[in-house]
């Protein structure tokens, strides 16, 4: 820390503050509004890599994925106005997914503010309800203080995104300022009396269940919570797109509460007489529109463990609310005396059997069955391979048939944002260059960020992209047929040759029209460790593993 600092420009102070706070990667689309920061980062180029992206939404999503993977704030820079509006997609994802992230946004000069100057936006208003915090740095001397605060705010309590506005002229002011110390992790922990209450409630339960999710999990926390579940005979369900919190081969794993959950698992949640909810807010997707678990009174004892105190009691009124991060709680839970797991053996065994039955691959129309393809991917990649996806019905097959073995291997937006999978895969490969990264994307989802194949080529990232092409916005078409059968409008797509598109960037491209063609193409990509896009052309009728478009249309017509 500089006690007698030499005069520095605001941009240099900011770059120094990033380095002090442990930043090793910055995702950006360059803009003239923050050129002084880029110049400052030049001094740290040996320790802080600057990843140049092709769209601000992708840069923000890469920063969000970085935050998910590391637990440290992901950093992105976007320019003023359009750059900020593009980047807001990633801010929304970070907010709903409780991911630590900081988006630095260029701003017009202070002397031109409030005149609707070129590309001017009031970021406090724009991001006020979207980000966890919005900071505008008016005085370059306060750069170390306010950047340090942004880091601390992003990780404290319920993690989330912080937006920092940077007036262009502030970044070129030359001032003397004292560097601030780096941020420190802060996590609430349960007290002994709360753990005793939990033990008492759990002891009296005959059919308990645990639901885990949210952010802030570590490898140790995942192991602790799995050991606790086994010691007490607790079936464990993961919340939407948080399947990697517990090894899916663990005897306590019961499946995931997704948008299309296993009906047997949903019924088991209803039949339970005690719920232990750890890390997840129990959002709309995991609760089937807040109907799977009644609110505000769940109708059964519930213990709710959350890092954000402001979220406890917001939707559900638990019998016991514990303000604690998942790592601190899991460590405390692992120290509790073992319960009577033998008495719950049948209950636990039924939950595990239900999950295994749900893993059976269904028959679907056409020559391609995504169930078998996802199963093949699982068989060929390592347990620490990172799987990414955005939003769309194609993800149903991924969530159902891919079994996650380790924490930190699933990157998917719980907010349901399309276009997430490609930038998330890029961030994952940059953070973990030694690991395998596979991205699943629908045809609609992929083309919302497909230009980032240029970023893949620039940084020579050996990612495998699997683009599921059914020629439509599948999820919307599904709901269209359910609600307005046979009145199709606005959901059909005209697509490029995706494999050829990949080849135009210098990547390997393959087209698959039959399930049997997939394995050789995928295995070659794994073996050669080369960036590859595999376009999988599927029958539009195969809209879910359990239903066709025609079936949905007939059911809806009959209901009408």
PDB file of N, CA and C in Angstrom, residues 140 191 253 279 284 291 329 348 352 361 411 420 451 454:
ATOM      1  N   UNK A 140     -11.161  11.839  -8.221  1.00  0.00           N
ATOM      2  CA  UNK A 140     -10.147  10.810  -8.456  1.00  0.00           C
ATOM      3  C   UNK A 140      -9.447  10.387  -7.173  1.00  0.00           C
ATOM      4  N   UNK A 191     -25.178 -19.606  14.964  1.00  0.00           N
ATOM      5  CA  UNK A 191     -24.690 -19.762  16.337  1.00  0.00           C
ATOM      6  C   UNK A 191     -25.093 -21.133  16.879  1.00  0.00           C
ATOM      7  N   UNK A 253     -28.556 -37.958  -3.235  1.00  0.00           N
ATOM      8  CA  UNK A 253     -29.020 -37.051  -4.278  1.00  0.00           C
ATOM      9  C   UNK A 253     -30.357 -37.508  -4.836  1.00  0.00           C
ATOM     10  N   UNK A 279     -29.007 -22.011   1.226  1.00  0.00           N
ATOM     11  CA  UNK A 279     -28.349 -21.227   0.185  1.00  0.00           C
ATOM     12  C   UNK A 279     -29.243 -20.676  -0.901  1.00  0.00           C
ATOM     13  N   UNK A 284     -39.034 -18.718  -8.090  1.00  0.00           N
ATOM     14  CA  UNK A 284     -40.202 -19.173  -8.838  1.00  0.00           C
ATOM     15  C   UNK A 284     -39.945 -20.479  -9.586  1.00  0.00           C
ATOM     16  N   UNK A 291     -45.834 -22.683  -5.943  1.00  0.00           N
ATOM     17  CA  UNK A 291     -46.953 -23.576  -5.646  1.00  0.00           C
ATOM     18  C   UNK A 291     -46.494 -24.895  -5.040  1.00  0.00           C
ATOM     19  N   UNK A 329     -22.405 -22.561   7.244  1.00  0.00           N
ATOM     20  CA  UNK A 329     -23.453 -23.457   7.732  1.00  0.00           C
ATOM     21  C   UNK A 329     -23.066 -24.912   7.534  1.00  0.00           C
ATOM     22  N   UNK A 348     -35.198 -42.415   2.104  1.00  0.00           N
ATOM     23  CA  UNK A 348     -34.049 -42.001   1.307  1.00  0.00           C
ATOM     24  C   UNK A 348     -33.906 -42.881   0.068  1.00  0.00           C
ATOM     25  N   UNK A 352     -33.766 -41.773  -4.041  1.00  0.00           N
ATOM     26  CA  UNK A 352     -32.687 -42.126  -4.955  1.00  0.00           C
ATOM     27  C   UNK A 352     -33.223 -42.954  -6.125  1.00  0.00           C
ATOM     28  N   UNK A 361     -33.590 -42.680 -20.730  1.00  0.00           N
ATOM     29  CA  UNK A 361     -33.736 -41.867 -21.931  1.00  0.00           C
ATOM     30  C   UNK A 361     -35.032 -42.230 -22.639  1.00  0.00           C
ATOM     31  N   UNK A 411     -22.465 -24.040 -15.291  1.00  0.00           N
ATOM     32  CA  UNK A 411     -22.664 -22.611 -15.475  1.00  0.00           C
ATOM     33  C   UNK A 411     -23.913 -22.417 -16.321  1.00  0.00           C
ATOM     34  N   UNK A 420     -26.248 -16.912 -22.902  1.00  0.00           N
ATOM     35  CA  UNK A 420     -25.297 -16.997 -21.794  1.00  0.00           C
ATOM     36  C   UNK A 420     -24.219 -18.049 -22.010  1.00  0.00           C
ATOM     37  N   UNK A 451     -21.184 -14.271 -32.119  1.00  0.00           N
ATOM     38  CA  UNK A 451     -20.042 -13.503 -32.603  1.00  0.00           C
ATOM     39  C   UNK A 451     -18.811 -13.691 -31.721  1.00  0.00           C
ATOM     40  N   UNK A 454     -15.270 -15.270 -32.371  1.00  0.00           N
ATOM     41  CA  UNK A 454     -14.071 -14.487 -32.685  1.00  0.00           C
ATOM     42  C   UNK A 454     -13.153 -14.399 -31.472  1.00  0.00           C
TER      43      UNK A 454
END
